[in-house]
CSV table of C-alpha atoms in Angstrom, one decimal:
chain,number,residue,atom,x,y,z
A,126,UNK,CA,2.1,-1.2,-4.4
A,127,UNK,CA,5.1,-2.0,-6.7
A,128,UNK,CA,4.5,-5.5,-8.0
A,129,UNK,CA,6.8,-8.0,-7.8
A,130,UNK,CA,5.3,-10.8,-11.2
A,131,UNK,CA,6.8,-13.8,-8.6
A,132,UNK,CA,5.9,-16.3,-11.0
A,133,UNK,CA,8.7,-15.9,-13.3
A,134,UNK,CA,11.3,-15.3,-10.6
A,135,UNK,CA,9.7,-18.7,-9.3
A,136,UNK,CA,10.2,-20.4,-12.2
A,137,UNK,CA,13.7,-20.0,-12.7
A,138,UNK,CA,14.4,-20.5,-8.6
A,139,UNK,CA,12.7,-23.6,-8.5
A,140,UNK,CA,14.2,-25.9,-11.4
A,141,UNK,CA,17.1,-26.8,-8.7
A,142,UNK,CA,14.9,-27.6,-6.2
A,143,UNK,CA,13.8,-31.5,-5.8
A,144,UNK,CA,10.0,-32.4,-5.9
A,145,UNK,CA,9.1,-31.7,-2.1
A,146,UNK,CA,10.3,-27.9,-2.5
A,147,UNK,CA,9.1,-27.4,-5.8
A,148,UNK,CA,5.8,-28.6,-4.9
A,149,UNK,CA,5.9,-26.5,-1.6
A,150,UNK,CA,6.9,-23.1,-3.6
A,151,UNK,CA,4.2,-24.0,-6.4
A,152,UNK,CA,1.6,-24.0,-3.5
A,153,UNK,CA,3.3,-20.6,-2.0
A,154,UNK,CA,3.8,-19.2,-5.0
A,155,UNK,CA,0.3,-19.8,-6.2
A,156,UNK,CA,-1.0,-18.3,-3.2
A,157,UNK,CA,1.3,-14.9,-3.7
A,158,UNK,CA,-0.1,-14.4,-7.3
A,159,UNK,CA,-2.9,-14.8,-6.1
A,160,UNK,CA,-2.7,-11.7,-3.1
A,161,UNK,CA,-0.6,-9.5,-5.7
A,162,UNK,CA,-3.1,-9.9,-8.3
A,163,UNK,CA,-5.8,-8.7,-5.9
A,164,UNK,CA,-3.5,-6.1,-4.0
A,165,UNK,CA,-2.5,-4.5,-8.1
A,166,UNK,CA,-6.6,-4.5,-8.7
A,167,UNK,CA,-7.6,-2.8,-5.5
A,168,UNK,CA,-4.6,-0.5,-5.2
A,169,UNK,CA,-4.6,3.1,-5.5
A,170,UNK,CA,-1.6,3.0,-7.1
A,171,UNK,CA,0.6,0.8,-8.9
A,172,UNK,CA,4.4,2.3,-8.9
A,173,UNK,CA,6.4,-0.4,-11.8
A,174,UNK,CA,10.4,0.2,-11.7
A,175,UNK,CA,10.5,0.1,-15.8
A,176,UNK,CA,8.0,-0.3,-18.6
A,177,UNK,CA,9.1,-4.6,-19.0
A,178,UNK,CA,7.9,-4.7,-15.6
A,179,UNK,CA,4.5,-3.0,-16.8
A,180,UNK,CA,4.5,-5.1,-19.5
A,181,UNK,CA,5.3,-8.4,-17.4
A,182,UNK,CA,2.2,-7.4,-14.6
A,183,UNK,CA,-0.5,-6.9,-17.7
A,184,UNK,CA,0.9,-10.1,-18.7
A,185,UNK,CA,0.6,-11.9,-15.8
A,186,UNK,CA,-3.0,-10.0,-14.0
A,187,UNK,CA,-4.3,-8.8,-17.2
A,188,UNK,CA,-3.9,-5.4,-16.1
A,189,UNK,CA,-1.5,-2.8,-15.4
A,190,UNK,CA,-2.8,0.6,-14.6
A,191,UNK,CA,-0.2,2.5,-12.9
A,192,UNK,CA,2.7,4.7,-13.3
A,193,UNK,CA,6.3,4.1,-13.8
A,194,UNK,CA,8.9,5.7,-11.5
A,195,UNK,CA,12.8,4.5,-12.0
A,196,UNK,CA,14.9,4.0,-9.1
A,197,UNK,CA,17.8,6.7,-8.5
A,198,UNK,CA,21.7,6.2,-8.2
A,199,UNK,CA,23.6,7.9,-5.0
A,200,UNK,CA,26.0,9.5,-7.4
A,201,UNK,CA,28.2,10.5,-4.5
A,202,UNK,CA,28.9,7.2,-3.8
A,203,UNK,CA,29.0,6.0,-7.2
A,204,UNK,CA,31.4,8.2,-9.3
A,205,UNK,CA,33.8,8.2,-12.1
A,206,UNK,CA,37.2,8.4,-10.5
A,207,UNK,CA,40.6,8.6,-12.3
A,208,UNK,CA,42.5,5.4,-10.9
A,209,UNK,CA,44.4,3.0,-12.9
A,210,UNK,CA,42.3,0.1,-14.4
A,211,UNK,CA,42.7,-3.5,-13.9
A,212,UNK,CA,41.3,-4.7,-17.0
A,213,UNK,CA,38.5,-7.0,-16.4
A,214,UNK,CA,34.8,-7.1,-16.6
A,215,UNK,CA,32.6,-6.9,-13.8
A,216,UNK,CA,29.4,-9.1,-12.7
A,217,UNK,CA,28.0,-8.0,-8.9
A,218,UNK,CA,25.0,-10.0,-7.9
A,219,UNK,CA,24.0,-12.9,-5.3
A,220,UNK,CA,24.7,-16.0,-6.5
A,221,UNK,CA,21.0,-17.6,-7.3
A,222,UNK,CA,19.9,-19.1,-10.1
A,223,UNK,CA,18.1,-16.0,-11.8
A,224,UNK,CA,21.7,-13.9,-11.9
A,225,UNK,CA,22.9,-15.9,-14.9
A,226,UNK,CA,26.5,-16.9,-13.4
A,227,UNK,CA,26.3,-20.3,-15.4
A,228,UNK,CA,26.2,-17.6,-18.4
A,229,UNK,CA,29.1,-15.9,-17.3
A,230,UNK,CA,31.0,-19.0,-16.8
A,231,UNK,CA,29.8,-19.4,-21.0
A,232,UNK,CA,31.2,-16.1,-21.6
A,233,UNK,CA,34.5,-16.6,-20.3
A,234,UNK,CA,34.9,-19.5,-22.1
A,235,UNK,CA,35.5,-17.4,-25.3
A,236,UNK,CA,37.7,-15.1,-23.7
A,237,UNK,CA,41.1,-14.7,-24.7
A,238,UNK,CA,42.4,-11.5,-22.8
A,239,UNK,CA,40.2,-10.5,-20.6
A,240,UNK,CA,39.2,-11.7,-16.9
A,241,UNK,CA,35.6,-11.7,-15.5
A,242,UNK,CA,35.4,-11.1,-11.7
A,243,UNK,CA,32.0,-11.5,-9.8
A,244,UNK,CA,30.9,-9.8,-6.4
A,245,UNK,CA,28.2,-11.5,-4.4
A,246,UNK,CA,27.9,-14.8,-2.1
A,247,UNK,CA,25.0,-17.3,-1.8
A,248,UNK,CA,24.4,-20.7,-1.3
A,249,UNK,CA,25.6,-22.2,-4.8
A,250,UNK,CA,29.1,-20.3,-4.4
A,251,UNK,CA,30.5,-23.9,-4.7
A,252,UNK,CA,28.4,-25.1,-7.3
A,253,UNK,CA,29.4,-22.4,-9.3
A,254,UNK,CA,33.5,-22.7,-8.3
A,255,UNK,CA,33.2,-26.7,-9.3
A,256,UNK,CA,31.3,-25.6,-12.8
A,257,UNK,CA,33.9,-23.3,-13.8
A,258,UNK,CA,36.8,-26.0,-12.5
A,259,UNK,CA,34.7,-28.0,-14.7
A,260,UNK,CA,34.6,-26.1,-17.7
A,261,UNK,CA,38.5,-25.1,-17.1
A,262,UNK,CA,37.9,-21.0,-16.9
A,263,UNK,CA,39.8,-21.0,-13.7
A,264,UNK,CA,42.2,-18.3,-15.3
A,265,UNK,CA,39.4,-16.2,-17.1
A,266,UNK,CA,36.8,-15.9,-14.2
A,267,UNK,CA,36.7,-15.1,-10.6
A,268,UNK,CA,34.4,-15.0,-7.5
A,269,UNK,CA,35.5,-12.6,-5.3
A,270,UNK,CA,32.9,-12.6,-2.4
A,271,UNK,CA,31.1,-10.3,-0.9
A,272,UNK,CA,32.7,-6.7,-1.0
A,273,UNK,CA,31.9,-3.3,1.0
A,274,UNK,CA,33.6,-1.2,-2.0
A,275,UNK,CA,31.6,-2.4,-5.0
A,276,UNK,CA,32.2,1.4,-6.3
A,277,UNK,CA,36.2,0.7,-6.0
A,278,UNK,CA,35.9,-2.6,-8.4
A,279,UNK,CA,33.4,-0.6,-10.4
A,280,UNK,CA,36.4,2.3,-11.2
A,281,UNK,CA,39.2,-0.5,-11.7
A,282,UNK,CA,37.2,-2.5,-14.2
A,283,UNK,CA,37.0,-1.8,-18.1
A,284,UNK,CA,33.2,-3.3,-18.6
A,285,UNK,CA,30.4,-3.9,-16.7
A,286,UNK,CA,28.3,-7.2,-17.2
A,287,UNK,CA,24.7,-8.2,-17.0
A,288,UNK,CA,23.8,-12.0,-16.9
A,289,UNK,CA,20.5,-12.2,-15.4
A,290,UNK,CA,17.9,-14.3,-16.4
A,291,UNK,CA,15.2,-12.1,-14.4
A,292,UNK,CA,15.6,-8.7,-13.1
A,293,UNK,CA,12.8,-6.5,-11.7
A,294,UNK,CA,15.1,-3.6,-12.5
A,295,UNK,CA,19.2,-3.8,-12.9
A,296,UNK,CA,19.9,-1.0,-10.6
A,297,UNK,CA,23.1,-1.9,-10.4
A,298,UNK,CA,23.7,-1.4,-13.8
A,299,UNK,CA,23.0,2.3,-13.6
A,300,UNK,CA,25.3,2.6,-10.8
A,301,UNK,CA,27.7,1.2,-12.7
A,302,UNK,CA,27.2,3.6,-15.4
A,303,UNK,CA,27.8,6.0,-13.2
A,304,UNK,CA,31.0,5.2,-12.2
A,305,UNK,CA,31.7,6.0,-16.1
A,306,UNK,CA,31.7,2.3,-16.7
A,307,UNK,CA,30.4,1.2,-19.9
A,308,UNK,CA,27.5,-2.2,-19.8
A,309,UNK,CA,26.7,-5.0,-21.9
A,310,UNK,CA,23.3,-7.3,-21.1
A,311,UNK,CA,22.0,-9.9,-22.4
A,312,UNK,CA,19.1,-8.2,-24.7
A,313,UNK,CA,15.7,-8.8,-22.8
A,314,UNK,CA,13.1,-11.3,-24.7
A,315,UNK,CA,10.2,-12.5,-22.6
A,316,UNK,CA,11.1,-15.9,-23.0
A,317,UNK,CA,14.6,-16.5,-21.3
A,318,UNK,CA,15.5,-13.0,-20.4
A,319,UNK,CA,13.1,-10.7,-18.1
A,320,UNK,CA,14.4,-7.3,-17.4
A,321,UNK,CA,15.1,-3.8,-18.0
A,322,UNK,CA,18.3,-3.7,-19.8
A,323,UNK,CA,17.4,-2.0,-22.8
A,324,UNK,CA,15.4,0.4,-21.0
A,325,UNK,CA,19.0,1.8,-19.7
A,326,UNK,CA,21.5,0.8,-22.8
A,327,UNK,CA,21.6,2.4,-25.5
A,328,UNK,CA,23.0,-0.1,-28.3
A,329,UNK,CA,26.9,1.5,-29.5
A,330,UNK,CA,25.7,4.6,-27.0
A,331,UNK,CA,27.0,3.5,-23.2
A,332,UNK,CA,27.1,-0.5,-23.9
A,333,UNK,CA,25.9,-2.8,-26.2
A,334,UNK,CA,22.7,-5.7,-25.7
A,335,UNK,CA,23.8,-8.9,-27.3
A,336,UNK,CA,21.9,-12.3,-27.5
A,337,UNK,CA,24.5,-15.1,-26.7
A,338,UNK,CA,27.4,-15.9,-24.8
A,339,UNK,CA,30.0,-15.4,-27.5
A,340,UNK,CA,28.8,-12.1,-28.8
A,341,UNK,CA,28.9,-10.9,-24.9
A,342,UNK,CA,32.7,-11.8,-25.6
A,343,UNK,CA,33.3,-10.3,-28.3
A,344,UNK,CA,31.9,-7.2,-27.0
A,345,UNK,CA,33.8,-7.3,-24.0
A,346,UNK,CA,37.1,-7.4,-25.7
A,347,UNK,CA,36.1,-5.2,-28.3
A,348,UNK,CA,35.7,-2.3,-25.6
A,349,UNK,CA,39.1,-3.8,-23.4
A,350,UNK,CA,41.2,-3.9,-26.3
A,351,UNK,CA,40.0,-0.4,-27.8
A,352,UNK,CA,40.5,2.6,-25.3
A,353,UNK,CA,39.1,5.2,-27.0
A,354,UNK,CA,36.2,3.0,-27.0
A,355,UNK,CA,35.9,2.5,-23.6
A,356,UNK,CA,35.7,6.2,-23.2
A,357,UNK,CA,33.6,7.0,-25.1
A,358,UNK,CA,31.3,4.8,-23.7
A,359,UNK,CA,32.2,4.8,-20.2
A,360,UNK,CA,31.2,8.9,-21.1
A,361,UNK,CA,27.8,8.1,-22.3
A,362,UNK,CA,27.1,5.8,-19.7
A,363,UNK,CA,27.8,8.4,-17.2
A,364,UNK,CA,26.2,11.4,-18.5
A,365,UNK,CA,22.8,8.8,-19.2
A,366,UNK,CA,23.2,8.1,-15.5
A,367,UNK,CA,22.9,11.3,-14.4
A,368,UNK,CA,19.0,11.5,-15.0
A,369,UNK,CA,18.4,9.1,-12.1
A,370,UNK,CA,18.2,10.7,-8.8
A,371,UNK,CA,16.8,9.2,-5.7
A,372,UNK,CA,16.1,13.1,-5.6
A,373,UNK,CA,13.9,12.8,-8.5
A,374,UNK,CA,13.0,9.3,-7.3
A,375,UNK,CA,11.4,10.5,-3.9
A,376,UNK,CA,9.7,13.3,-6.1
A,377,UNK,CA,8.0,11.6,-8.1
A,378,UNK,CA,6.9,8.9,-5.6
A,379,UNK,CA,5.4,11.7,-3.6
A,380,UNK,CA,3.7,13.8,-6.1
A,381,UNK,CA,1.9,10.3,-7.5
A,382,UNK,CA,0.5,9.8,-4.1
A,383,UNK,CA,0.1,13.6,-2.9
A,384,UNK,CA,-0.2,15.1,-5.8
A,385,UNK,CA,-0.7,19.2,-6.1
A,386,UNK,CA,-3.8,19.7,-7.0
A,387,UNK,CA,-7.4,17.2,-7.2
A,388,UNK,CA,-9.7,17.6,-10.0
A,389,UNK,CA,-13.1,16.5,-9.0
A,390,UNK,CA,-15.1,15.1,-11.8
A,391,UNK,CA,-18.8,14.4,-11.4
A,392,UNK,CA,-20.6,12.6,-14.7
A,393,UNK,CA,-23.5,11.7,-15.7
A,394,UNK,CA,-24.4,11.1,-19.2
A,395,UNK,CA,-21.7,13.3,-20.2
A,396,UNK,CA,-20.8,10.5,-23.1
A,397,UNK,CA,-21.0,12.9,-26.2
A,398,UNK,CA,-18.5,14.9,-24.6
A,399,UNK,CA,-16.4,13.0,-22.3
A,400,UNK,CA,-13.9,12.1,-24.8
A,401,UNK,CA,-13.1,15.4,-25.9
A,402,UNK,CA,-13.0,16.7,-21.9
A,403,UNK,CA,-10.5,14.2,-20.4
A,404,UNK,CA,-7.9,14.7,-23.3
A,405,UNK,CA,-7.8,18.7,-22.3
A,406,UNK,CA,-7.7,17.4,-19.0
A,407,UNK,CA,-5.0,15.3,-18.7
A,408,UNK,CA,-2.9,16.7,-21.7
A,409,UNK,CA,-2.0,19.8,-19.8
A,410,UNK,CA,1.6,20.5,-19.2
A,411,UNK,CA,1.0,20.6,-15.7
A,412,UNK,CA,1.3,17.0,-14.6
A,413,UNK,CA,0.9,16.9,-10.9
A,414,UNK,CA,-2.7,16.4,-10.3
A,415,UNK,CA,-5.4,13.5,-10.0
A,416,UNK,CA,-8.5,12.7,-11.3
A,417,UNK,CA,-11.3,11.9,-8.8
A,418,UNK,CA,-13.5,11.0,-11.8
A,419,UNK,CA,-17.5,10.0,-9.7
A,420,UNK,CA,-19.8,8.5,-12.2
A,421,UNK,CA,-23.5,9.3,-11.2
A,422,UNK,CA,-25.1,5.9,-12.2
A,423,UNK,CA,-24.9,7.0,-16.2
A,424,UNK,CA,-26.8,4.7,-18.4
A,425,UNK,CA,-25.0,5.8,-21.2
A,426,UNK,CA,-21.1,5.1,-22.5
A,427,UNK,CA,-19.8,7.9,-19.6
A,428,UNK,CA,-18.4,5.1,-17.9
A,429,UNK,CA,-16.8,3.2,-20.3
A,430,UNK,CA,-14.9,6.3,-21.8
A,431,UNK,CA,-13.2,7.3,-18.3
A,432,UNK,CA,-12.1,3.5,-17.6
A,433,UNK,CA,-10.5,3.2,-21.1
A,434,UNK,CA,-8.2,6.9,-19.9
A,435,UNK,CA,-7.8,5.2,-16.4
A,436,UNK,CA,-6.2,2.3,-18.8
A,437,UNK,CA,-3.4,4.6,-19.4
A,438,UNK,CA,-3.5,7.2,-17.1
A,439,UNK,CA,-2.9,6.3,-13.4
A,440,UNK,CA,-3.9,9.6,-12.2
A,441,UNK,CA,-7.5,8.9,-12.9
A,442,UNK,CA,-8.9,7.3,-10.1
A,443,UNK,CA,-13.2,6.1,-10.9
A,444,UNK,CA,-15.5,6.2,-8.3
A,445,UNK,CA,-19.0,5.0,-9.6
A,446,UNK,CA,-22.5,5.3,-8.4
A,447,UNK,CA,-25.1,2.7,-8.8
A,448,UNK,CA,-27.7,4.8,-7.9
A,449,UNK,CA,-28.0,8.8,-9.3
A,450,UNK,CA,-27.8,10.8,-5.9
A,451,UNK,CA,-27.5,14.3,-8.5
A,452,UNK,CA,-24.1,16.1,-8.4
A,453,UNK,CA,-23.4,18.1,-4.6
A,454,UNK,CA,-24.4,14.7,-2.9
A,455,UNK,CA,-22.1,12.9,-5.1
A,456,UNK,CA,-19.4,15.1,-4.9
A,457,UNK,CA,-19.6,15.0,-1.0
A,458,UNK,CA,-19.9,11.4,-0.6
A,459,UNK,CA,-16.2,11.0,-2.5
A,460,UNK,CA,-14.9,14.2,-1.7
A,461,UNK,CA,-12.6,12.8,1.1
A,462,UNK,CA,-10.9,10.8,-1.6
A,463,UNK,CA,-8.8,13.5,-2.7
A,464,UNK,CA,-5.3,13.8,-2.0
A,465,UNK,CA,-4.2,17.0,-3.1
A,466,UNK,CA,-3.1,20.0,-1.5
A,467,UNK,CA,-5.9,22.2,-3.7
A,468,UNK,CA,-9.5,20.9,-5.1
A,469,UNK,CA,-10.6,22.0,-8.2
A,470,UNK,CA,-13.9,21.2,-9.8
A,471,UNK,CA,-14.6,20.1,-13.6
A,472,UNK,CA,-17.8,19.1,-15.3
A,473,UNK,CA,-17.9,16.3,-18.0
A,474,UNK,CA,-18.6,18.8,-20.9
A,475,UNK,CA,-15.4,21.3,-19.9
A,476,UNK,CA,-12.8,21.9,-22.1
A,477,UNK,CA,-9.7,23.0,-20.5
């Protein structure tokens, strides 16, 4: 499962909407948590697209045992190419409440030389046209639709932007980075900003994370008005992109849920040396394998001590007994559990 955390997407969806829908999405939403909370307890595993989003789900469910696996960029697609640029900064996202566009609309009111232009359509397209009419930005922000070519803008523009209030992962961002283009975002804080951004920025590296509306600005012009700059950024960006790979993406993915190799684990009262056993287990350079850890009804801390490594360690998965069957029926009875291509066995008091 890779969880969603609805409830703060929710919240910032919802403010627009008059008491009938907010009422209806409070009951929907309600119910959703609800199902996710029990699907992210009961699952086998739980994939999170960035460690915010880990954070956000142990928040949220109180747990988060699970694994994180970024997304990947098609960097065929998305690729530095040596066109003239157009000098402007560039926003690409639907326009909803949680992409931040009344930000950006902020933003270009401290502008003096550069223009913001923003991909995407949606329902509040002319909301968002009569706010910046409102404000008077006409001449220093854009909305230019939906666009087949996002990868064209993304090669003509000097700066990419990210506005969003909530993000469950700004994958755009890293393919904007690898069109060589360097990023600013607004710096993540669990209260008004939920996402991944500095997870993929590295501050003065391939962008910068501010924390208002002006110093977005400023940072904008500073890299427009400063080409060596924007190089050198738009150069770090694209060489941080480069470790994302929906190659390395798919690999991962399929080696947390078919992994090489199963350890079978069968405990019981094992506690004085349990400890010790699992941290040669799973500190082994060799990552790609499970845990099928099988408690046999152990009345001492055996228990305990696997479910505080399953905490951090998603390849552990507990099976426990309440009855002692002994070891060979125990092992059979979960055997079919495993996943991986080999089965190897380990006892509770091995050091490996």
């Amino acid at each position: 499962i890779v969880p969603s955390v609805r409830s703060i997407a929710m919240k910032i969806m919802n403010k627009d909407n008059n008491f009938v829908k907010r009422a209806y999405y409070g009951i929907k939403n309600r119910l959703m948590i609800k199902l996710e909370k029990q699907a992210v307890k009961n699952a086998d595993l739980c994939v999170y697209i960035g460690e915010n989003m880990r954070k956000q789900v142990q928040k949220e469910y109180g747990s988060a045992p699970g694994k994180i696996i970024y997304l990947g960029v098609d960097h065929e697609r998305f690729k530095s190419r040596k066109i003239k640029k157009d000098d402007f900064a560039l926003i690409v996202g639907n326009l909803d409440p949680r992409k931040g566009i009344d930000r950006a609309i902020e933003v270009a009111k401290f502008l003096k030389n550069t223009k913001i232009k923003i991909i995407g359509g949606g329902k509040r397209e002319k909301f968002y046209k009569n706010l910046i009419k409102e404000k008077g930005v006409e001449d220093k922000i854009e909305l230019v639709g939906y666009k087949d070519n996002v990868q064209d803008y993304m090669n003509k523009a000097n700066v990419f932007l990210m506005t969003s209030y909530s993000e469950g992962f700004p994958h755009v961002m890293l393919e904007a980075m690898s069109c060589g283009l360097p990023c600013i975002s607004f710096r993540p804080n669990n209260k008004t900003v939920f996402n991944n951004s500095d997870e993929i920025i590295k501050d003065n590296e391939n962008g910068f994370l501010v924390d208002s509306e002006k110093e977005m600005a400023e940072k904008i012009e500073k890299i427009s008005s400063n080409k060596n700059l924007e190089k050198k950024m738009g150069r770090g960006a694209l060489e941080y992109s480069k470790g994302f790979s929906w190659e390395k993406h798919s690999q991962e993915l399929l080696n947390s849920v078919f992994p090489e190799i199963s350890v079978v684990m069968t405990v019981y009262n094992n506690g004085d040396y349990l400890e010790q056993a699992l941290d040669s287990l799973v500190n082994q350079k060799f990552k790609n394998f499970e845990v099928i850890f099988i408690d046999d009804a152990s009345t001492d801390n055996s228990l305990r001590i696997a479910k505080e490594f399953a905490k951090k360690d998603s390849r552990i998965r507990i099976f426990s007994l309440k009855k002692n069957i002994g070891q060979s029926r125990a092992v059979n009875q979960f055997l079919d559990k495993a996943n991986g291509k080999y089965i190897t066995f380990f006892d509770g008091d091995d050091l490996m």
